[in-house]
């Protein structure tokens, strides 16, 4: 995720009318004979209740601290573990300008996560910077490679990072081969008009993941989680090209990707259509519309909010319960869970959006799961414990 850019591919059909699962646990039923309420059925537990913490190493190096809800300073990873977070998602760039989001910083963070009992989820972007539906820029070092060279580069880069994690005793549990791949990757060589190349690169990354970490589960990830036409078009192409993966990943932000009902319908359809489980790989919601720095935050207007979810700590936590219910309601238990995007990306001078510009600001701090006083918000406990 970075800046939302919606890609409309030619020929993508609109979403068909689909049955929408009912969200949330069944209400208690009054027992008229005794005047008490019958016990609620136990809510379905979600296997994955994750947080993307890619910016944590840079934040900590720049002096960020993290605190319990009552203000006591604590290790950020320990706070996640104590809350019940199951997985930490870590993005990987090839040669980032600021030297973060790479193997050098992932390895020590993975050791911390392993000690805390948190699973590791690696998110390969195959770029030197952000990738999303509007940006899939080749790493500078790969610019002059042909298709065969790029295929080898994808394999080698994937194997290098995952192999290093395994060798130090912290193998990844989950891996994304690409990030928000609506329009392909490594543009223009493997954009949406070059599916043969895109399939070759995806297969190379998938093969490297399985060669280095045989028990790893692989994810292919798109944005626009409510757009069923996009998902059918993209995954129909992937399957027809023989791309073998384990899990469908979706980004689903209510302020960009439509109402919950559309996301529920899409998830029900694609899990049945492809016989694969799904995971909401990214979501978030603001706890305030204020900003801690001078940079205008991505979410800054009441018009961007979803009805029923105010920009308050309680509204943020309520959104996380809704997303958890959305994942749990996927038919046949095919919704594995969800991941909160960059929940520890609090404001620190120098920890901005642009890896080439240390003066760039943070447009995300009002969507973190820590407030402007560095204290854990209620949403962190919700993330870890609700449906846990």
mmCIF file of C-alpha atoms in Angstrom:
data_model
loop_
_atom_site.group_PDB
_atom_site.id
_atom_site.type_symbol
_atom_site.label_atom_id
_atom_site.label_comp_id
_atom_site.label_asym_id
_atom_site.label_seq_id
_atom_site.Cartn_x
_atom_site.Cartn_y
_atom_site.Cartn_z
ATOM 1 C CA UNK A 1 0.000 0.000 0.000
ATOM 2 C CA UNK A 2 1.043 3.606 -0.484
ATOM 3 C CA UNK A 3 -1.100 6.056 -2.422
ATOM 4 C CA UNK A 4 -4.322 4.609 -3.823
ATOM 5 C CA UNK A 5 -4.431 4.467 -7.591
ATOM 6 C CA UNK A 6 -7.302 2.554 -9.160
ATOM 7 C CA UNK A 7 -6.414 0.530 -12.247
ATOM 8 C CA UNK A 8 -9.178 -0.352 -14.656
ATOM 9 C CA UNK A 9 -8.036 -3.018 -17.089
ATOM 10 C CA UNK A 10 -9.703 -3.163 -20.475
ATOM 11 C CA UNK A 11 -12.213 -5.924 -20.628
ATOM 12 C CA UNK A 12 -12.631 -6.357 -16.875
ATOM 13 C CA UNK A 13 -16.239 -7.267 -16.290
ATOM 14 C CA UNK A 14 -18.304 -5.687 -13.543
ATOM 15 C CA UNK A 15 -18.980 -7.729 -10.462
ATOM 16 C CA UNK A 16 -21.903 -10.085 -10.681
ATOM 17 C CA UNK A 17 -24.617 -10.006 -8.052
ATOM 18 C CA UNK A 18 -23.409 -12.335 -5.319
ATOM 19 C CA UNK A 19 -24.812 -13.639 -2.073
ATOM 20 C CA UNK A 20 -23.339 -11.788 0.894
ATOM 21 C CA UNK A 21 -22.517 -13.719 4.067
ATOM 22 C CA UNK A 22 -23.973 -12.359 7.276
ATOM 23 C CA UNK A 23 -21.260 -10.678 9.342
ATOM 24 C CA UNK A 24 -20.762 -10.950 13.065
ATOM 25 C CA UNK A 25 -21.557 -13.554 15.680
ATOM 26 C CA UNK A 26 -25.156 -14.594 16.229
ATOM 27 C CA UNK A 27 -26.907 -12.522 18.917
ATOM 28 C CA UNK A 28 -27.861 -14.031 22.220
ATOM 29 C CA UNK A 29 -31.364 -15.485 22.185
ATOM 30 C CA UNK A 30 -33.659 -14.751 25.129
ATOM 31 C CA UNK A 31 -34.761 -17.789 27.104
ATOM 32 C CA UNK A 32 -38.375 -17.012 27.947
ATOM 33 C CA UNK A 33 -38.639 -19.882 30.387
ATOM 34 C CA UNK A 34 -35.826 -18.716 32.645
ATOM 35 C CA UNK A 35 -35.542 -15.044 31.741
ATOM 36 C CA UNK A 36 -31.847 -15.526 30.915
ATOM 37 C CA UNK A 37 -30.025 -15.409 27.618
ATOM 38 C CA UNK A 38 -28.853 -18.504 25.843
ATOM 39 C CA UNK A 39 -25.086 -18.687 25.445
ATOM 40 C CA UNK A 40 -23.698 -17.221 22.269
ATOM 41 C CA UNK A 41 -21.898 -19.663 19.986
ATOM 42 C CA UNK A 42 -18.159 -19.165 20.261
ATOM 43 C CA UNK A 43 -17.033 -16.812 17.457
ATOM 44 C CA UNK A 44 -14.862 -18.461 14.825
ATOM 45 C CA UNK A 45 -11.210 -17.933 15.656
ATOM 46 C CA UNK A 46 -9.052 -16.288 13.002
ATOM 47 C CA UNK A 47 -5.700 -17.886 12.370
ATOM 48 C CA UNK A 48 -4.110 -14.627 11.167
ATOM 49 C CA UNK A 49 -4.450 -11.427 13.209
ATOM 50 C CA UNK A 50 -1.471 -9.550 11.877
ATOM 51 C CA UNK A 51 0.153 -6.163 11.715
ATOM 52 C CA UNK A 52 2.499 -4.738 9.099
ATOM 53 C CA UNK A 53 5.423 -3.284 11.076
ATOM 54 C CA UNK A 54 7.782 -2.553 8.176
ATOM 55 C CA UNK A 55 8.593 0.968 9.407
ATOM 56 C CA UNK A 56 9.438 -0.109 12.960
ATOM 57 C CA UNK A 57 13.242 -0.450 12.564
ATOM 58 C CA UNK A 58 13.585 3.024 11.055
ATOM 59 C CA UNK A 59 11.227 4.547 13.608
ATOM 60 C CA UNK A 60 13.188 3.020 16.480
ATOM 61 C CA UNK A 61 16.519 4.123 15.017
ATOM 62 C CA UNK A 62 15.134 7.665 14.916
ATOM 63 C CA UNK A 63 14.134 7.532 18.567
ATOM 64 C CA UNK A 64 10.533 6.331 18.536
ATOM 65 C CA UNK A 65 9.268 4.730 21.727
ATOM 66 C CA UNK A 66 6.137 2.687 22.331
ATOM 67 C CA UNK A 67 4.038 2.527 25.462
ATOM 68 C CA UNK A 68 1.294 0.479 27.046
ATOM 69 C CA UNK A 69 -2.196 1.973 27.161
ATOM 70 C CA UNK A 70 -1.431 3.405 30.611
ATOM 71 C CA UNK A 71 1.818 5.020 29.457
ATOM 72 C CA UNK A 72 4.545 2.588 30.518
ATOM 73 C CA UNK A 73 7.397 2.325 28.022
ATOM 74 C CA UNK A 74 7.721 -1.140 26.492
ATOM 75 C CA UNK A 75 9.279 -2.989 23.581
ATOM 76 C CA UNK A 76 7.051 -2.618 20.527
ATOM 77 C CA UNK A 77 7.276 -6.288 19.534
ATOM 78 C CA UNK A 78 6.467 -7.354 23.082
ATOM 79 C CA UNK A 79 3.403 -5.100 23.033
ATOM 80 C CA UNK A 80 2.164 -6.847 19.881
ATOM 81 C CA UNK A 81 2.742 -10.279 21.386
ATOM 82 C CA UNK A 82 1.013 -9.366 24.648
ATOM 83 C CA UNK A 83 -1.984 -8.107 22.658
ATOM 84 C CA UNK A 84 -2.245 -11.454 20.840
ATOM 85 C CA UNK A 85 -1.010 -10.421 17.377
ATOM 86 C CA UNK A 86 -0.136 -13.602 15.490
ATOM 87 C CA UNK A 87 1.916 -12.382 12.499
ATOM 88 C CA UNK A 88 4.083 -9.400 11.559
ATOM 89 C CA UNK A 89 4.237 -8.371 7.918
ATOM 90 C CA UNK A 90 7.569 -7.010 6.637
ATOM 91 C CA UNK A 91 7.986 -5.440 3.211
ATOM 92 C CA UNK A 92 11.186 -6.010 1.229
ATOM 93 C CA UNK A 93 12.670 -3.635 -1.323
ATOM 94 C CA UNK A 94 15.703 -4.457 -3.468
ATOM 95 C CA UNK A 95 18.055 -1.450 -3.064
ATOM 96 C CA UNK A 96 16.112 1.183 -1.077
ATOM 97 C CA UNK A 97 17.607 4.665 -0.982
ATOM 98 C CA UNK A 98 17.359 4.949 2.815
ATOM 99 C CA UNK A 99 18.727 1.458 3.491
ATOM 100 C CA UNK A 100 15.607 0.153 5.245
ATOM 101 C CA UNK A 101 13.032 -2.482 4.267
ATOM 102 C CA UNK A 102 15.801 -4.854 3.212
ATOM 103 C CA UNK A 103 17.463 -8.042 4.383
ATOM 104 C CA UNK A 104 19.847 -6.177 6.710
ATOM 105 C CA UNK A 105 16.972 -4.849 8.796
ATOM 106 C CA UNK A 106 14.547 -7.743 8.449
ATOM 107 C CA UNK A 107 16.914 -10.340 9.918
ATOM 108 C CA UNK A 108 17.292 -8.787 13.397
ATOM 109 C CA UNK A 109 13.607 -7.880 13.495
ATOM 110 C CA UNK A 110 12.741 -11.489 12.648
ATOM 111 C CA UNK A 111 14.813 -12.675 15.626
ATOM 112 C CA UNK A 112 12.805 -10.370 17.910
ATOM 113 C CA UNK A 113 9.563 -11.668 16.443
ATOM 114 C CA UNK A 114 10.616 -15.289 16.839
ATOM 115 C CA UNK A 115 11.463 -14.746 20.521
ATOM 116 C CA UNK A 116 8.042 -13.157 21.021
ATOM 117 C CA UNK A 117 6.220 -16.013 19.305
ATOM 118 C CA UNK A 118 4.990 -13.907 16.378
ATOM 119 C CA UNK A 119 4.936 -15.423 12.885
ATOM 120 C CA UNK A 120 6.812 -13.789 9.990
ATOM 121 C CA UNK A 121 5.043 -12.643 6.817
ATOM 122 C CA UNK A 122 7.360 -11.341 4.085
ATOM 123 C CA UNK A 123 6.018 -8.954 1.434
ATOM 124 C CA UNK A 124 8.257 -8.695 -1.654
ATOM 125 C CA UNK A 125 7.716 -5.518 -3.692
ATOM 126 C CA UNK A 126 10.380 -6.254 -6.370
ATOM 127 C CA UNK A 127 11.293 -2.580 -6.512
ATOM 128 C CA UNK A 128 13.537 -0.087 -4.750
ATOM 129 C CA UNK A 129 10.472 1.705 -3.410
ATOM 130 C CA UNK A 130 6.703 1.413 -2.956
ATOM 131 C CA UNK A 131 4.637 -0.704 -5.304
ATOM 132 C CA UNK A 132 0.853 -0.502 -5.615
ATOM 133 C CA UNK A 133 -1.748 -0.419 -8.417
ATOM 134 C CA UNK A 134 -0.205 2.761 -9.841
ATOM 135 C CA UNK A 135 3.493 2.016 -9.269
ATOM 136 C CA UNK A 136 5.470 -1.110 -10.145
ATOM 137 C CA UNK A 137 8.889 0.353 -10.934
ATOM 138 C CA UNK A 138 11.778 -2.004 -11.640
ATOM 139 C CA UNK A 139 14.762 -1.884 -9.286
ATOM 140 C CA UNK A 140 17.425 0.330 -10.846
ATOM 141 C CA UNK A 141 19.897 -2.557 -10.922
ATOM 142 C CA UNK A 142 17.446 -4.631 -12.982
ATOM 143 C CA UNK A 143 16.578 -1.997 -15.597
ATOM 144 C CA UNK A 144 18.659 -3.461 -18.412
ATOM 145 C CA UNK A 145 17.744 -7.117 -17.845
ATOM 146 C CA UNK A 146 15.730 -9.072 -20.417
ATOM 147 C CA UNK A 147 12.902 -11.434 -19.470
ATOM 148 C CA UNK A 148 15.282 -14.298 -18.704
ATOM 149 C CA UNK A 149 17.469 -12.014 -16.608
ATOM 150 C CA UNK A 150 14.484 -10.622 -14.700
ATOM 151 C CA UNK A 151 13.197 -14.129 -14.047
ATOM 152 C CA UNK A 152 16.540 -15.076 -12.548
ATOM 153 C CA UNK A 153 16.699 -11.819 -10.556
ATOM 154 C CA UNK A 154 13.260 -12.445 -9.031
ATOM 155 C CA UNK A 155 14.287 -15.981 -8.069
ATOM 156 C CA UNK A 156 17.665 -14.969 -6.631
ATOM 157 C CA UNK A 157 16.323 -11.982 -4.651
ATOM 158 C CA UNK A 158 13.469 -14.029 -3.177
ATOM 159 C CA UNK A 159 15.728 -16.959 -2.329
ATOM 160 C CA UNK A 160 18.383 -14.685 -0.819
ATOM 161 C CA UNK A 161 16.029 -13.087 1.715
ATOM 162 C CA UNK A 162 14.002 -16.173 2.588
ATOM 163 C CA UNK A 163 17.088 -18.368 2.703
ATOM 164 C CA UNK A 164 18.783 -15.979 5.139
ATOM 165 C CA UNK A 165 15.717 -16.028 7.369
ATOM 166 C CA UNK A 166 15.677 -19.830 7.396
ATOM 167 C CA UNK A 167 19.409 -20.131 8.063
ATOM 168 C CA UNK A 168 19.186 -17.935 11.163
ATOM 169 C CA UNK A 169 16.347 -20.055 12.525
ATOM 170 C CA UNK A 170 13.507 -17.648 11.762
ATOM 171 C CA UNK A 171 11.853 -19.044 8.630
ATOM 172 C CA UNK A 172 8.980 -17.064 7.165
ATOM 173 C CA UNK A 173 5.502 -18.508 7.615
ATOM 174 C CA UNK A 174 3.863 -16.492 4.829
ATOM 175 C CA UNK A 175 5.217 -14.772 1.737
ATOM 176 C CA UNK A 176 3.738 -12.416 -0.816
ATOM 177 C CA UNK A 177 5.168 -12.654 -4.300
ATOM 178 C CA UNK A 178 4.507 -9.033 -5.207
ATOM 179 C CA UNK A 179 2.425 -6.293 -3.649
ATOM 180 C CA UNK A 180 -0.978 -5.077 -4.909
ATOM 181 C CA UNK A 181 -0.447 -6.623 -8.330
ATOM 182 C CA UNK A 182 -3.606 -5.309 -10.030
ATOM 183 C CA UNK A 183 -1.617 -4.238 -13.076
ATOM 184 C CA UNK A 184 1.295 -6.650 -12.883
ATOM 185 C CA UNK A 185 4.874 -6.035 -11.730
ATOM 186 C CA UNK A 186 8.260 -4.868 -13.052
ATOM 187 C CA UNK A 187 6.641 -2.443 -15.480
ATOM 188 C CA UNK A 188 6.468 -2.368 -18.428
ATOM 189 C CA UNK A 189 7.901 -5.858 -18.992
ATOM 190 C CA UNK A 190 5.239 -7.631 -16.925
ATOM 191 C CA UNK A 191 2.314 -5.238 -16.893
ATOM 192 C CA UNK A 192 -1.283 -6.384 -17.484
ATOM 193 C CA UNK A 193 -0.676 -6.585 -21.238
ATOM 194 C CA UNK A 194 2.180 -9.093 -20.808
ATOM 195 C CA UNK A 195 0.739 -11.981 -18.838
ATOM 196 C CA UNK A 196 3.284 -14.495 -20.145
ATOM 197 C CA UNK A 197 6.070 -12.444 -18.566
ATOM 198 C CA UNK A 198 4.094 -11.753 -15.395
ATOM 199 C CA UNK A 199 3.400 -15.472 -14.954
ATOM 200 C CA UNK A 200 7.080 -16.296 -15.475
ATOM 201 C CA UNK A 201 8.124 -13.820 -12.767
ATOM 202 C CA UNK A 202 5.453 -14.989 -10.333
ATOM 203 C CA UNK A 203 6.457 -18.619 -10.863
ATOM 204 C CA UNK A 204 10.110 -17.724 -10.244
ATOM 205 C CA UNK A 205 9.281 -16.071 -6.930
ATOM 206 C CA UNK A 206 6.983 -18.901 -5.887
ATOM 207 C CA UNK A 207 9.619 -21.484 -6.778
ATOM 208 C CA UNK A 208 12.279 -19.644 -4.789
ATOM 209 C CA UNK A 209 9.981 -19.452 -1.773
ATOM 210 C CA UNK A 210 9.291 -23.171 -1.829
ATOM 211 C CA UNK A 211 12.902 -24.119 -2.566
ATOM 212 C CA UNK A 212 14.197 -22.192 0.454
ATOM 213 C CA UNK A 213 11.280 -22.662 2.877
ATOM 214 C CA UNK A 214 9.300 -25.802 1.975
ATOM 215 C CA UNK A 215 6.510 -25.239 4.519
ATOM 216 C CA UNK A 216 5.896 -21.603 3.620
ATOM 217 C CA UNK A 217 2.449 -20.517 2.413
ATOM 218 C CA UNK A 218 2.394 -18.254 -0.622
ATOM 219 C CA UNK A 219 0.111 -15.278 -1.252
ATOM 220 C CA UNK A 220 -0.794 -13.371 -4.418
ATOM 221 C CA UNK A 221 -2.112 -9.953 -3.445
ATOM 222 C CA UNK A 222 -4.340 -7.396 -5.146
ATOM 223 C CA UNK A 223 -5.803 -4.099 -3.944
ATOM 224 C CA UNK A 224 -9.451 -3.002 -4.394
ATOM 225 C CA UNK A 225 -10.883 -5.812 -2.289
ATOM 226 C CA UNK A 226 -14.474 -5.032 -3.243
ATOM 227 C CA UNK A 227 -13.932 -5.266 -7.015
ATOM 228 C CA UNK A 228 -15.018 -8.757 -8.007
ATOM 229 C CA UNK A 229 -14.538 -8.093 -11.727
ATOM 230 C CA UNK A 230 -10.872 -7.259 -11.148
ATOM 231 C CA UNK A 231 -10.290 -10.377 -9.047
ATOM 232 C CA UNK A 232 -11.959 -12.698 -11.541
ATOM 233 C CA UNK A 233 -10.022 -11.204 -14.459
ATOM 234 C CA UNK A 234 -6.662 -11.303 -12.668
ATOM 235 C CA UNK A 235 -6.896 -14.729 -11.065
ATOM 236 C CA UNK A 236 -8.491 -16.296 -14.145
ATOM 237 C CA UNK A 237 -5.376 -15.188 -16.001
ATOM 238 C CA UNK A 238 -3.052 -16.446 -13.268
ATOM 239 C CA UNK A 239 -4.704 -19.865 -13.174
ATOM 240 C CA UNK A 240 -4.808 -20.180 -16.958
ATOM 241 C CA UNK A 241 -1.046 -19.479 -17.039
ATOM 242 C CA UNK A 242 -0.374 -22.237 -14.502
ATOM 243 C CA UNK A 243 0.571 -20.012 -11.552
ATOM 244 C CA UNK A 244 0.322 -22.183 -8.427
ATOM 245 C CA UNK A 245 -0.210 -20.308 -5.145
ATOM 246 C CA UNK A 246 -1.789 -20.985 -1.752
ATOM 247 C CA UNK A 247 -3.732 -17.900 -0.601
ATOM 248 C CA UNK A 248 -5.517 -14.936 -2.186
ATOM 249 C CA UNK A 249 -4.568 -11.653 -0.529
ATOM 250 C CA UNK A 250 -6.767 -8.548 -0.646
ATOM 251 C CA UNK A 251 -6.320 -4.949 0.413
ATOM 252 C CA UNK A 252 -9.576 -3.631 1.808
ATOM 253 C CA UNK A 253 -9.825 -0.047 3.043
ATOM 254 C CA UNK A 254 -13.411 1.199 3.414
ATOM 255 C CA UNK A 255 -12.527 4.736 2.335
ATOM 256 C CA UNK A 256 -11.146 3.484 -1.023
ATOM 257 C CA UNK A 257 -12.608 0.075 -1.769
ATOM 258 C CA UNK A 258 -16.367 0.252 -1.301
ATOM 259 C CA UNK A 259 -18.838 -1.047 1.280
ATOM 260 C CA UNK A 260 -18.348 -4.140 3.397
ATOM 261 C CA UNK A 261 -21.051 -5.977 1.469
ATOM 262 C CA UNK A 262 -19.034 -5.768 -1.758
ATOM 263 C CA UNK A 263 -15.904 -7.095 -0.074
ATOM 264 C CA UNK A 264 -17.888 -9.924 1.523
ATOM 265 C CA UNK A 265 -19.396 -10.891 -1.818
ATOM 266 C CA UNK A 266 -16.011 -10.810 -3.538
ATOM 267 C CA UNK A 267 -14.357 -12.970 -0.877
ATOM 268 C CA UNK A 268 -17.179 -15.513 -0.977
ATOM 269 C CA UNK A 269 -16.948 -15.719 -4.765
ATOM 270 C CA UNK A 270 -13.188 -15.959 -5.226
ATOM 271 C CA UNK A 271 -12.605 -18.549 -2.515
ATOM 272 C CA UNK A 272 -15.236 -20.771 -4.128
ATOM 273 C CA UNK A 273 -14.145 -20.025 -7.703
ATOM 274 C CA UNK A 274 -10.444 -20.796 -7.179
ATOM 275 C CA UNK A 275 -10.615 -23.209 -4.245
ATOM 276 C CA UNK A 276 -8.199 -21.078 -2.219
ATOM 277 C CA UNK A 277 -8.545 -19.383 1.162
ATOM 278 C CA UNK A 278 -8.164 -15.636 1.412
ATOM 279 C CA UNK A 279 -6.651 -13.137 3.814
ATOM 280 C CA UNK A 280 -7.259 -9.395 4.085
ATOM 281 C CA UNK A 281 -3.613 -8.392 3.691
ATOM 282 C CA UNK A 282 -4.175 -4.697 4.405
ATOM 283 C CA UNK A 283 -6.723 -2.578 6.217
ATOM 284 C CA UNK A 284 -6.671 0.475 8.497
ATOM 285 C CA UNK A 285 -8.863 3.175 10.021
ATOM 286 C CA UNK A 286 -8.072 6.533 11.688
ATOM 287 C CA UNK A 287 -8.349 7.176 15.421
ATOM 288 C CA UNK A 288 -8.414 10.936 14.777
ATOM 289 C CA UNK A 289 -8.494 13.342 11.840
ATOM 290 C CA UNK A 290 -5.756 15.451 13.405
ATOM 291 C CA UNK A 291 -2.124 15.282 12.262
ATOM 292 C CA UNK A 292 0.970 15.256 14.459
ATOM 293 C CA UNK A 293 3.273 16.752 11.827
ATOM 294 C CA UNK A 294 2.909 19.369 9.106
ATOM 295 C CA UNK A 295 2.086 16.805 6.431
ATOM 296 C CA UNK A 296 -1.582 16.493 5.547
ATOM 297 C CA UNK A 297 -2.631 12.966 6.427
ATOM 298 C CA UNK A 298 -4.248 10.650 3.890
ATOM 299 C CA UNK A 299 -7.406 10.559 6.010
ATOM 300 C CA UNK A 300 -8.177 14.117 7.076
ATOM 301 C CA UNK A 301 -11.850 14.856 6.337
ATOM 302 C CA UNK A 302 -15.139 13.653 7.837
ATOM 303 C CA UNK A 303 -16.294 13.006 4.274
ATOM 304 C CA UNK A 304 -13.759 10.160 4.040
ATOM 305 C CA UNK A 305 -15.132 8.271 7.030
ATOM 306 C CA UNK A 306 -17.411 5.266 6.908
ATOM 307 C CA UNK A 307 -20.833 5.763 8.444
ATOM 308 C CA UNK A 308 -20.991 4.346 11.941
ATOM 309 C CA UNK A 309 -17.226 4.485 12.486
ATOM 310 C CA UNK A 310 -16.084 7.843 13.879
ATOM 311 C CA UNK A 311 -12.419 8.853 13.783
ATOM 312 C CA UNK A 312 -11.901 8.004 17.446
ATOM 313 C CA UNK A 313 -10.026 5.233 19.242
ATOM 314 C CA UNK A 314 -13.359 3.481 19.767
ATOM 315 C CA UNK A 315 -14.326 3.924 16.105
ATOM 316 C CA UNK A 316 -10.994 2.483 14.997
ATOM 317 C CA UNK A 317 -11.459 -0.557 17.248
ATOM 318 C CA UNK A 318 -15.007 -1.009 15.978
ATOM 319 C CA UNK A 319 -13.713 -1.087 12.404
ATOM 320 C CA UNK A 320 -11.253 -3.834 13.312
ATOM 321 C CA UNK A 321 -14.053 -5.935 14.757
ATOM 322 C CA UNK A 322 -15.988 -5.460 11.524
ATOM 323 C CA UNK A 323 -12.993 -6.550 9.416
ATOM 324 C CA UNK A 324 -12.455 -9.573 11.647
ATOM 325 C CA UNK A 325 -16.126 -10.476 11.237
ATOM 326 C CA UNK A 326 -15.784 -10.011 7.474
ATOM 327 C CA UNK A 327 -12.924 -12.506 7.334
ATOM 328 C CA UNK A 328 -14.656 -14.938 9.681
ATOM 329 C CA UNK A 329 -17.849 -14.887 7.591
ATOM 330 C CA UNK A 330 -16.224 -16.192 4.404
ATOM 331 C CA UNK A 331 -18.040 -19.464 3.688
ATOM 332 C CA UNK A 332 -16.490 -22.800 4.632
ATOM 333 C CA UNK A 333 -13.914 -21.199 6.918
ATOM 334 C CA UNK A 334 -11.969 -19.875 3.936
ATOM 335 C CA UNK A 335 -11.234 -16.485 5.487
ATOM 336 C CA UNK A 336 -7.920 -16.872 7.320
ATOM 337 C CA UNK A 337 -7.840 -13.451 8.930
ATOM 338 C CA UNK A 338 -6.495 -9.969 8.348
ATOM 339 C CA UNK A 339 -3.510 -7.657 8.744
ATOM 340 C CA UNK A 340 -3.432 -4.034 9.892
ATOM 341 C CA UNK A 341 -1.178 -1.910 7.708
ATOM 342 C CA UNK A 342 1.744 -0.083 9.389
ATOM 343 C CA UNK A 343 0.182 0.062 12.836
ATOM 344 C CA UNK A 344 3.473 1.135 14.449
ATOM 345 C CA UNK A 345 4.291 3.927 11.975
ATOM 346 C CA UNK A 346 4.070 6.778 14.456
ATOM 347 C CA UNK A 347 5.498 10.211 13.698
ATOM 348 C CA UNK A 348 9.243 10.679 13.906
ATOM 349 C CA UNK A 349 11.177 13.372 12.064
ATOM 350 C CA UNK A 350 12.969 11.647 9.179
ATOM 351 C CA UNK A 351 10.574 8.695 8.996
ATOM 352 C CA UNK A 352 8.492 10.002 6.119
ATOM 353 C CA UNK A 353 6.998 8.585 2.940
ATOM 354 C CA UNK A 354 9.851 9.142 0.524
ATOM 355 C CA UNK A 355 12.953 6.946 1.059
ATOM 356 C CA UNK A 356 14.957 9.387 -1.074
ATOM 357 C CA UNK A 357 13.950 12.431 1.014
ATOM 358 C CA UNK A 358 14.447 12.370 4.810
ATOM 359 C CA UNK A 359 12.461 15.602 5.117
ATOM 360 C CA UNK A 360 9.302 14.012 3.697
ATOM 361 C CA UNK A 361 6.478 13.773 6.197
ATOM 362 C CA UNK A 362 4.372 10.942 7.587
ATOM 363 C CA UNK A 363 0.822 10.985 6.235
ATOM 364 C CA UNK A 364 -0.180 7.901 8.237
ATOM 365 C CA UNK A 365 0.326 8.600 11.945
ATOM 366 C CA UNK A 366 -3.399 9.145 12.587
ATOM 367 C CA UNK A 367 -4.036 5.585 11.341
ATOM 368 C CA UNK A 368 -1.441 3.935 13.592
ATOM 369 C CA UNK A 369 -2.457 1.789 16.555
ATOM 370 C CA UNK A 370 -0.496 4.067 18.898
ATOM 371 C CA UNK A 371 -1.635 7.587 19.727
ATOM 372 C CA UNK A 372 0.343 10.837 19.536
ATOM 373 C CA UNK A 373 1.668 10.118 23.060
ATOM 374 C CA UNK A 374 3.004 6.738 21.855
ATOM 375 C CA UNK A 375 0.403 4.806 23.887
ATOM 376 C CA UNK A 376 -1.230 1.654 22.575
ATOM 377 C CA UNK A 377 -4.778 2.308 21.409
ATOM 378 C CA UNK A 378 -7.729 -0.018 22.086
ATOM 379 C CA UNK A 379 -7.491 -1.237 18.494
ATOM 380 C CA UNK A 380 -4.247 -3.060 19.237
ATOM 381 C CA UNK A 381 -5.942 -5.287 21.802
ATOM 382 C CA UNK A 382 -8.907 -5.705 19.447
ATOM 383 C CA UNK A 383 -6.582 -6.797 16.656
ATOM 384 C CA UNK A 384 -4.890 -9.430 18.775
ATOM 385 C CA UNK A 385 -7.707 -10.737 20.933
ATOM 386 C CA UNK A 386 -10.984 -10.357 19.033
ATOM 387 C CA UNK A 387 -11.646 -13.681 17.312
ATOM 388 C CA UNK A 388 -8.439 -14.919 18.875
#
